[in-house]
PDB file of C-alpha atoms in Angstrom:
ATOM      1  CA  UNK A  28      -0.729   1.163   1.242  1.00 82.00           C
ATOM      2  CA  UNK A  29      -4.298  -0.229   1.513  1.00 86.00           C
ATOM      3  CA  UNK A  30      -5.810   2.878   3.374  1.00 92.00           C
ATOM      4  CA  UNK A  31      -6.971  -0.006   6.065  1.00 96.00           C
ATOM      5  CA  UNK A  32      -4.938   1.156   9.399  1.00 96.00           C
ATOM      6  CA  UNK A  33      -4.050  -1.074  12.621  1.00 97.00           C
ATOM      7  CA  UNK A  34      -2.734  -0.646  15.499  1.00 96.00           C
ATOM      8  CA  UNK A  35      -0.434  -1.909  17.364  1.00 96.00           C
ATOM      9  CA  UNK A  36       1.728  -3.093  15.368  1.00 95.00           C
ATOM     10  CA  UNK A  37       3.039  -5.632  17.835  1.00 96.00           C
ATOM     11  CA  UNK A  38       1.715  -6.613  21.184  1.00 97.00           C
ATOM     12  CA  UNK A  39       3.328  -8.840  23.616  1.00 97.00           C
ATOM     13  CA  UNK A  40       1.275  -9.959  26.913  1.00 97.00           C
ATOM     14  CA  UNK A  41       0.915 -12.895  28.690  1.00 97.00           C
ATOM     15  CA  UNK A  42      -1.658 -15.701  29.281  1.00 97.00           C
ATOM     16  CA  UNK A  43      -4.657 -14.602  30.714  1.00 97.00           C
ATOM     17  CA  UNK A  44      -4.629 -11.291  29.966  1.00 97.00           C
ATOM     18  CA  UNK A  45      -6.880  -8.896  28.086  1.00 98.00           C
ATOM     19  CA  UNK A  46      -6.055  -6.613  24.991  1.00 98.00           C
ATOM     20  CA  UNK A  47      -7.548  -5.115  22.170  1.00 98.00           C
ATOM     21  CA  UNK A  48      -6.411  -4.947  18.888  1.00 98.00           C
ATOM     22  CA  UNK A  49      -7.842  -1.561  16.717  1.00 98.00           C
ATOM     23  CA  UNK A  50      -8.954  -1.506  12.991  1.00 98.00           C
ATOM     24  CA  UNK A  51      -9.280   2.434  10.729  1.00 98.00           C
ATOM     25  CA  UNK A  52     -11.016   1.248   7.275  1.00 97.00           C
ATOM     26  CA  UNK A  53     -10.297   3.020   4.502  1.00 96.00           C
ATOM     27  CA  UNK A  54     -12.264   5.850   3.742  1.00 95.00           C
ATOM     28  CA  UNK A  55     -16.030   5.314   3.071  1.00 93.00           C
ATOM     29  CA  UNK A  56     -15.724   1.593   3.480  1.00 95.00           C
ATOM     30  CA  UNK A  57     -18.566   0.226   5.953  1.00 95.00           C
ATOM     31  CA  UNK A  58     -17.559  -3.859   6.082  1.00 95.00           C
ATOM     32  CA  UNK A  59     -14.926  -4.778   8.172  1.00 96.00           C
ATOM     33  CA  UNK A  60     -13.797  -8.102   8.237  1.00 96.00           C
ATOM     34  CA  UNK A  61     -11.473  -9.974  10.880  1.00 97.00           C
ATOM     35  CA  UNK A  62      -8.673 -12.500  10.268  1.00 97.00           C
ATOM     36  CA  UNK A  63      -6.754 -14.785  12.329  1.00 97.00           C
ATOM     37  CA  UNK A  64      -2.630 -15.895  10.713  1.00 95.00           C
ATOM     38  CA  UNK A  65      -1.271 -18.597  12.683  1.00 94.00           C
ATOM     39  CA  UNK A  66       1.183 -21.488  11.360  1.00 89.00           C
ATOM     40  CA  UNK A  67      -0.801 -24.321  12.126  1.00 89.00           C
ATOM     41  CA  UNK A  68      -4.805 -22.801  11.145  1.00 90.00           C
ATOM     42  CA  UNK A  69      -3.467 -20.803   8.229  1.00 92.00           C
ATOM     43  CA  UNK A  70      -5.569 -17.468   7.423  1.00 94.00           C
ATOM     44  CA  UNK A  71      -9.080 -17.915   8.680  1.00 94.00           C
ATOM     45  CA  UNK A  72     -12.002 -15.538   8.801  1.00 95.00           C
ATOM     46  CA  UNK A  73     -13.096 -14.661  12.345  1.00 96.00           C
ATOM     47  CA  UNK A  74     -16.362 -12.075  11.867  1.00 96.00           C
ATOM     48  CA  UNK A  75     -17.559  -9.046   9.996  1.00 95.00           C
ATOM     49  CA  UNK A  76     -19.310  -6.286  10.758  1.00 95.00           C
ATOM     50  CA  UNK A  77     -21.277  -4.367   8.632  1.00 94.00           C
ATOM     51  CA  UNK A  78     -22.141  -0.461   9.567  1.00 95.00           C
ATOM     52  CA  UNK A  79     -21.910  -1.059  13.118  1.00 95.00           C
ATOM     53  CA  UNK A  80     -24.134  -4.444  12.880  1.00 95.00           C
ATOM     54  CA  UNK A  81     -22.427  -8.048  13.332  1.00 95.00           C
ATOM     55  CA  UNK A  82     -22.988  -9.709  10.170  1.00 93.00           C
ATOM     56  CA  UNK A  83     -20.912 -13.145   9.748  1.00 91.00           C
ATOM     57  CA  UNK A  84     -19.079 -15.063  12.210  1.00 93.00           C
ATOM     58  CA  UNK A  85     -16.689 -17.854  11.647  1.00 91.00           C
ATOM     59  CA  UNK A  86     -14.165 -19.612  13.681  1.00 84.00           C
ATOM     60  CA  UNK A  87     -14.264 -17.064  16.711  1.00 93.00           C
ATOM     61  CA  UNK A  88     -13.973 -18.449  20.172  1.00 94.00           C
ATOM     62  CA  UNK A  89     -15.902 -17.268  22.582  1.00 95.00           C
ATOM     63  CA  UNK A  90     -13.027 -15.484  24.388  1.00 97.00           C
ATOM     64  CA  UNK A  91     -13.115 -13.379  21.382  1.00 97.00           C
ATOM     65  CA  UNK A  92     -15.186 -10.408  20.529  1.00 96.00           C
ATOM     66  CA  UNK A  93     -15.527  -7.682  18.408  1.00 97.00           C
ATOM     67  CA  UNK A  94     -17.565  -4.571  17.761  1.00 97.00           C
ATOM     68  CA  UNK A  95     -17.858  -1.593  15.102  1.00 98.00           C
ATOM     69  CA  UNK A  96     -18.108   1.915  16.273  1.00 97.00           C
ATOM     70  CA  UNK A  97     -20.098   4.721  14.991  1.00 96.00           C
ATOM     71  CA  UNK A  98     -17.167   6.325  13.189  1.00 95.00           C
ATOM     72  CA  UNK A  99     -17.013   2.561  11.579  1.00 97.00           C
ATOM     73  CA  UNK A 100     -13.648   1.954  12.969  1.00 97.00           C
ATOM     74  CA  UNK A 101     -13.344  -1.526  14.849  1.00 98.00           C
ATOM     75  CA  UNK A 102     -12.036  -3.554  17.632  1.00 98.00           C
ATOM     76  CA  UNK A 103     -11.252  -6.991  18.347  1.00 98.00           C
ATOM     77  CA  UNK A 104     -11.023  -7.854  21.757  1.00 98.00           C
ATOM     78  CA  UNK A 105      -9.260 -10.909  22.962  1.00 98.00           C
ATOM     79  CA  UNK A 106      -8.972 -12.292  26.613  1.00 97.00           C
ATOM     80  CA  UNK A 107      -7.897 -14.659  28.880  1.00 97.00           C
ATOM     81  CA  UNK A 108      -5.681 -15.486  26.562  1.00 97.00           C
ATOM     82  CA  UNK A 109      -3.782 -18.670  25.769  1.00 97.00           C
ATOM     83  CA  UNK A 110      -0.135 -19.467  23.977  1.00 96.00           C
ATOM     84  CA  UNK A 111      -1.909 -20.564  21.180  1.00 95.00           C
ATOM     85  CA  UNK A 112      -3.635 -17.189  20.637  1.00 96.00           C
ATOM     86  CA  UNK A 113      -0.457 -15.977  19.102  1.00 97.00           C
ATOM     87  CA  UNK A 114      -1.005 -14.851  15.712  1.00 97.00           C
ATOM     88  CA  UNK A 115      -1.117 -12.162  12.909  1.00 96.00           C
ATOM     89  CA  UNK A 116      -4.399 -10.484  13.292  1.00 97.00           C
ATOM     90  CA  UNK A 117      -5.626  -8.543  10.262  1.00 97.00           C
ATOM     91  CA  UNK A 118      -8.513  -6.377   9.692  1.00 97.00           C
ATOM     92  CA  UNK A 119      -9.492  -5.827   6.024  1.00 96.00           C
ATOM     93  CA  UNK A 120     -12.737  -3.248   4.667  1.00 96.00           C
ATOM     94  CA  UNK A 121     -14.646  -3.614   2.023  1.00 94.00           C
ATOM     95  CA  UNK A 122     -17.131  -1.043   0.614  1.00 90.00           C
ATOM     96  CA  UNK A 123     -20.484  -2.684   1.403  1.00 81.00           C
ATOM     97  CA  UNK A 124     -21.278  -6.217   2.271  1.00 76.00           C
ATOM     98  CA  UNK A 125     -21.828  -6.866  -1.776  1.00 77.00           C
ATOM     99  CA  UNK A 126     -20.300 -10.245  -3.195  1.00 75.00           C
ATOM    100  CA  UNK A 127     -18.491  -8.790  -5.375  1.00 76.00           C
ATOM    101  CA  UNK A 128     -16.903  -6.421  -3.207  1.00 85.00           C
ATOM    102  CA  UNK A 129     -13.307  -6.615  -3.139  1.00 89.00           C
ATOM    103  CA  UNK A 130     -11.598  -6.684   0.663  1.00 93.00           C
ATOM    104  CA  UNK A 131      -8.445  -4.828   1.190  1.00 94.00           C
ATOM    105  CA  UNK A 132      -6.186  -5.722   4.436  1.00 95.00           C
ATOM    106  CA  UNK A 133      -4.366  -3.767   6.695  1.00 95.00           C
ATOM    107  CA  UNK A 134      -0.805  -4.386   7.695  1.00 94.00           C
ATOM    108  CA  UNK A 135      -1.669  -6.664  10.746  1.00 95.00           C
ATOM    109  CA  UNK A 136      -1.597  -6.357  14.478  1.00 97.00           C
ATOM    110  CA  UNK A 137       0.953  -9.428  15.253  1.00 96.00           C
ATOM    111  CA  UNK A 138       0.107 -10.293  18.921  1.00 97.00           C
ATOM    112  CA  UNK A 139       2.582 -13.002  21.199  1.00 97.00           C
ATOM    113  CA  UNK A 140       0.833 -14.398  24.419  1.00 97.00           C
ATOM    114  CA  UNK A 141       4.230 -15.506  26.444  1.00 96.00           C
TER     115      UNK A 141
ATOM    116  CA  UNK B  14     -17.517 -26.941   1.837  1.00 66.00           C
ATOM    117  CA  UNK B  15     -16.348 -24.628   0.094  1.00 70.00           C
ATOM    118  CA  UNK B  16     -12.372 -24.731   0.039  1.00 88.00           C
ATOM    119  CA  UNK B  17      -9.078 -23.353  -1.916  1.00 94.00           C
ATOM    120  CA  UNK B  18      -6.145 -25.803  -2.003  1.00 95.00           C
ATOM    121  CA  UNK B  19      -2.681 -24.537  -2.682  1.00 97.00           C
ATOM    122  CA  UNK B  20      -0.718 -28.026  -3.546  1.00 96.00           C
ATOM    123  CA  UNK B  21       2.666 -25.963  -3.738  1.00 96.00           C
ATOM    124  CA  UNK B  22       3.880 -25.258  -0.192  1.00 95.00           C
ATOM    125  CA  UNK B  23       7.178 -23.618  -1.766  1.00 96.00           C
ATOM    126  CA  UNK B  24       8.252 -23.185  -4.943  1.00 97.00           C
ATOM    127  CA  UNK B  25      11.991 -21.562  -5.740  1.00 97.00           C
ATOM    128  CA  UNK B  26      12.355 -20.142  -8.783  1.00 97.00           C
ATOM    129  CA  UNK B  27      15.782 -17.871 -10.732  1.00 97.00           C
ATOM    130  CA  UNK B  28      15.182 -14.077 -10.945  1.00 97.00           C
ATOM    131  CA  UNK B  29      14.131 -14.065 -14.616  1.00 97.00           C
ATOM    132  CA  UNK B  30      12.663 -17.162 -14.907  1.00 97.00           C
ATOM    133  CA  UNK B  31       8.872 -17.344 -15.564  1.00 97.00           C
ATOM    134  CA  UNK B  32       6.337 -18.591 -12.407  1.00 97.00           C
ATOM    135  CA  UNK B  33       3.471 -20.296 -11.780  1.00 98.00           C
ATOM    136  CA  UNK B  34       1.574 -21.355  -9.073  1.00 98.00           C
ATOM    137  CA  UNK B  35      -1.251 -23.416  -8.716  1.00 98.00           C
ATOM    138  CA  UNK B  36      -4.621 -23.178  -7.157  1.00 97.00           C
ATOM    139  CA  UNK B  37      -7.647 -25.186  -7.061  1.00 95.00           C
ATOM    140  CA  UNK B  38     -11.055 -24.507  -6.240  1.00 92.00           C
ATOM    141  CA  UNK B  39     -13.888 -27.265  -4.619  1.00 87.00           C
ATOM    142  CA  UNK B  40     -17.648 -26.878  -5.987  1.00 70.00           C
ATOM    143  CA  UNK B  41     -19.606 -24.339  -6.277  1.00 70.00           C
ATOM    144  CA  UNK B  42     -21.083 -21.575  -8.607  1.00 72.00           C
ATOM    145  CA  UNK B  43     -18.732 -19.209 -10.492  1.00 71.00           C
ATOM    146  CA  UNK B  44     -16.263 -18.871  -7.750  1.00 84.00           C
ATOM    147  CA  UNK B  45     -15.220 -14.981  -6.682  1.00 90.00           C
ATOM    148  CA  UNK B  46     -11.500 -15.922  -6.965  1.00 93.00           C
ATOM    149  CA  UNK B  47      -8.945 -13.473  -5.822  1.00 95.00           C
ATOM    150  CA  UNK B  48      -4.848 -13.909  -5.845  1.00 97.00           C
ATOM    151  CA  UNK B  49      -3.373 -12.108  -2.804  1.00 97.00           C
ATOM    152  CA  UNK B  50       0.452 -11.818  -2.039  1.00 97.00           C
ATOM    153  CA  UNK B  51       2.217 -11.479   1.960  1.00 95.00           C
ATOM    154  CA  UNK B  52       5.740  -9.656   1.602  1.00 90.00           C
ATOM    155  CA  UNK B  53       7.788 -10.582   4.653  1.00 81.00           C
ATOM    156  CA  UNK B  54       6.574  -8.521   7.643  1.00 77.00           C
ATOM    157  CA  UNK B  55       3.776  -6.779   5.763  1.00 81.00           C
ATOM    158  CA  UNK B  56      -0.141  -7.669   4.849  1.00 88.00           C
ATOM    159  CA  UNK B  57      -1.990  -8.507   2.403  1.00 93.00           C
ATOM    160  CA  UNK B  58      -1.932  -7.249  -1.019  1.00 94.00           C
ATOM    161  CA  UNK B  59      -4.423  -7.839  -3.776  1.00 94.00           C
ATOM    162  CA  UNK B  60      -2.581  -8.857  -6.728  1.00 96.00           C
ATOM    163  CA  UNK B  61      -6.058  -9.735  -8.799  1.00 96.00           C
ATOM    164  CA  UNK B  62      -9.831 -10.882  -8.945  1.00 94.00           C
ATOM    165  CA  UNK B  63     -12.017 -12.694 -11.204  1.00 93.00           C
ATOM    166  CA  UNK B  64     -15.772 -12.348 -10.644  1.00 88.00           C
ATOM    167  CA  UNK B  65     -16.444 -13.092 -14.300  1.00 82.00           C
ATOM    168  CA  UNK B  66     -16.272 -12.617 -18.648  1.00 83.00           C
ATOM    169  CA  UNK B  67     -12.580 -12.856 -19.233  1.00 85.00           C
ATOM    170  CA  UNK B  68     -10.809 -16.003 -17.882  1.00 90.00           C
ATOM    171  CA  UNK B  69      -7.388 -14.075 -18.339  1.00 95.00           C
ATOM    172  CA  UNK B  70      -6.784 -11.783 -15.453  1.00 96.00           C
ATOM    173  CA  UNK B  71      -4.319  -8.921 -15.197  1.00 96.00           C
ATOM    174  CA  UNK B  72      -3.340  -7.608 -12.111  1.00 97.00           C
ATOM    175  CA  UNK B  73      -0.534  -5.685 -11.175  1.00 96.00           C
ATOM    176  CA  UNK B  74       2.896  -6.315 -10.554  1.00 95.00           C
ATOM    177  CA  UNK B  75       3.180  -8.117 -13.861  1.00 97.00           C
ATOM    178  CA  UNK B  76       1.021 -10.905 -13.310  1.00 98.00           C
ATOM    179  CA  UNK B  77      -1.590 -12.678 -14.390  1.00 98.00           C
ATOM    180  CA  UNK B  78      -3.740 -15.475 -13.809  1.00 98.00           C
ATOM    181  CA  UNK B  79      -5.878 -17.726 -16.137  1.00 96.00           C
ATOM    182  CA  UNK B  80      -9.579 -19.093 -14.696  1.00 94.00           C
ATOM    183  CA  UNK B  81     -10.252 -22.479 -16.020  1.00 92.00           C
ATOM    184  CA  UNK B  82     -13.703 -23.795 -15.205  1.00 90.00           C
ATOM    185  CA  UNK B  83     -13.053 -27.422 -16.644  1.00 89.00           C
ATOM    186  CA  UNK B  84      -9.662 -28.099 -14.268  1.00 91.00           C
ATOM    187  CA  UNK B  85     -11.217 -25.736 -11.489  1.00 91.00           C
ATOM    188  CA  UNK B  86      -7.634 -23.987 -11.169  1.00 94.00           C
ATOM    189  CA  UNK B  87      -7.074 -20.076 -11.292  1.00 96.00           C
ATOM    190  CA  UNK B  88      -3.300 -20.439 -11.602  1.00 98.00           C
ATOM    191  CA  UNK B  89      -1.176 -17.470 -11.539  1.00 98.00           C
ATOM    192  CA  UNK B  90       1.422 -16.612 -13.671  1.00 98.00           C
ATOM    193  CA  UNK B  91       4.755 -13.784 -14.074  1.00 98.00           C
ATOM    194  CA  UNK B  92       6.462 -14.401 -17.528  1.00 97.00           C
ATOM    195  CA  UNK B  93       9.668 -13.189 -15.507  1.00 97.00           C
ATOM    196  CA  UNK B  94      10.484 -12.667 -11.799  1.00 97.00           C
ATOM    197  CA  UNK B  95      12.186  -9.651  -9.930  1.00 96.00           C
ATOM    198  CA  UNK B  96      13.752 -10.363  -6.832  1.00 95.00           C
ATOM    199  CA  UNK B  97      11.375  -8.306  -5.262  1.00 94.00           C
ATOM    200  CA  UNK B  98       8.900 -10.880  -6.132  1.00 96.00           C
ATOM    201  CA  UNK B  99       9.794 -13.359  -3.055  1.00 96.00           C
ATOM    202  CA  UNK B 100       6.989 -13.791  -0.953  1.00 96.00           C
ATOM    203  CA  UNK B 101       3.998 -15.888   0.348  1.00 97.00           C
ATOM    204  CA  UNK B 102       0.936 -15.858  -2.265  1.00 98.00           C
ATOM    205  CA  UNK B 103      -2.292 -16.867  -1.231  1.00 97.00           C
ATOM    206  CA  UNK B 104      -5.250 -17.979  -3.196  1.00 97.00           C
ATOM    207  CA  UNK B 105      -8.811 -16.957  -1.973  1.00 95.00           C
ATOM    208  CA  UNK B 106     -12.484 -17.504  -2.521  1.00 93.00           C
ATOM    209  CA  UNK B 107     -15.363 -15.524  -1.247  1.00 88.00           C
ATOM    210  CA  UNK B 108     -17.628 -17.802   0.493  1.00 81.00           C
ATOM    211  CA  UNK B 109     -20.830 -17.255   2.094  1.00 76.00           C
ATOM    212  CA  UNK B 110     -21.441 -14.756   4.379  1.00 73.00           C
ATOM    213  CA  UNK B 111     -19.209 -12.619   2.143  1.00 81.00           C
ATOM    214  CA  UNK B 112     -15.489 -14.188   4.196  1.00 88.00           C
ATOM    215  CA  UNK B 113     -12.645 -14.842   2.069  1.00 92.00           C
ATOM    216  CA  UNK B 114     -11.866 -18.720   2.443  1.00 93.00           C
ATOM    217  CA  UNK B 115      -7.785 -18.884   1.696  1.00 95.00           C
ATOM    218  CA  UNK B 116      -5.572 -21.191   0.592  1.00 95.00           C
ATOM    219  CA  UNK B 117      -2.404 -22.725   2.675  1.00 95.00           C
ATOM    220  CA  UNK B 118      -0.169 -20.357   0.264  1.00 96.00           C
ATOM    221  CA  UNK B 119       2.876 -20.562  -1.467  1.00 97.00           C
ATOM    222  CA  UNK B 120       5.931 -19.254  -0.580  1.00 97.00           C
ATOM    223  CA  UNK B 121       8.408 -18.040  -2.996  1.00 97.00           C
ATOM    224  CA  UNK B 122      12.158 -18.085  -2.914  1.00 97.00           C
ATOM    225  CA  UNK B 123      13.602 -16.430  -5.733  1.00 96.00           C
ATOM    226  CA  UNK B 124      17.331 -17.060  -6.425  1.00 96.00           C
ATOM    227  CA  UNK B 125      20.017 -15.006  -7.951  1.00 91.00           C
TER     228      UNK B 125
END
């Protein structure tokens, strides 16, 4: 166990709706990163956020979004949402935004747009 | 850019028999290399790091992985698998920005 938490677990909607997937670091971390699983992109990086500030974005559409809360837990939100939106999303923490910081993942939110 | 290639896609190996699988690293300054491994259903576990000194990592788990600057490979190694060991193992870098840049992975099938 990482100490990163994620909920749900699973999430099955269909295309064009809205949900949000929800990210618990582990305690006293303040980066949270976002990944994106899928079978034909691999694991890619999506953004980070850094004490409540965005700090790096990579491959996130614009359907995508994301914030960090006071209490420095996070949440991706996807919508209108597309078949090819089905993946393993994974939030990971880190303790700073240092280079050498080491991130550790949660279990993954696995999402299905039907 | 920077990238992590995997060039094992799957790899089956006995239960006892020793393991190793590849990675490879593109350009860059001392690469922040890390060795993660993807049980079925579950996330992602940090098997190991190398940031820098030591080129021979231990991580947990039993394994072990040996940065070579020349060959730009941080291969991992187990000197003998458990069946427990079956799994998807991915190589990473941080890149800028402070992401983690993965390889494809390698999935491993252990057999009896």
């Amino acid at each position: 166990d990482s100490g990163v938490t994620q909920t749900p677990k699973h999430l099955i909607t269909a295309t064009g709706q809205r949900v949000t997937l929800r990210c618990s670091p582990r305690s006293g971390d303040l980066s949270v990163y976002w990944y994106q699983q899928s079978l034909d992109q691999g694991l890619q990086f999506l953004i980070q956020y850094y004490n409540g500030e965005e700090r790096a974005k990579g491959n996130i559409l614009e359907r995508f979004s994301a914030q960090q809360f006071p209490d420095l837990h996070s949440e991706l939100n996807l919508s209108s949402l597309e078949l090819g939106d089905s993946a393993l999303y994974f939030c990971a923490s880190s303790v700073a935004e240092v280079f050498a910081d080491t991130q550790y993942f949660g279990p993954g939110t696995r999402l299905t747009v039907l | 850019a920077q990238s992590v290639t995997q060039p094992d896609i799957h790899i089956t190996v006995s239960e006892g028999a020793s393991l190793e699988l590849r990675c490879n690293y593109s350009y860059g300054a001392t690469p922040y290399l890390f060795w993660y491994v993807q049980s079925p259903g579950q996330g992602l576990q940090l098997l190991l790091k190398y940031f820098s000194g030591d080129t021979l990592v231990q991580g947990i788990k039993g394994f072990e992985a040996e940065f070579k600057r020349s060959q730009s490979s941080f291969n991992l190694r187990k000197p003998s698998v458990h069946w427990s060991d079956a799994a998807e193992y991915f190589c990473a870098r941080k890149a800028a920005g402070n992401k983690l840049t993965f390889g494809g992975g390698t999935r491993v099938l252990v057999k009896p």
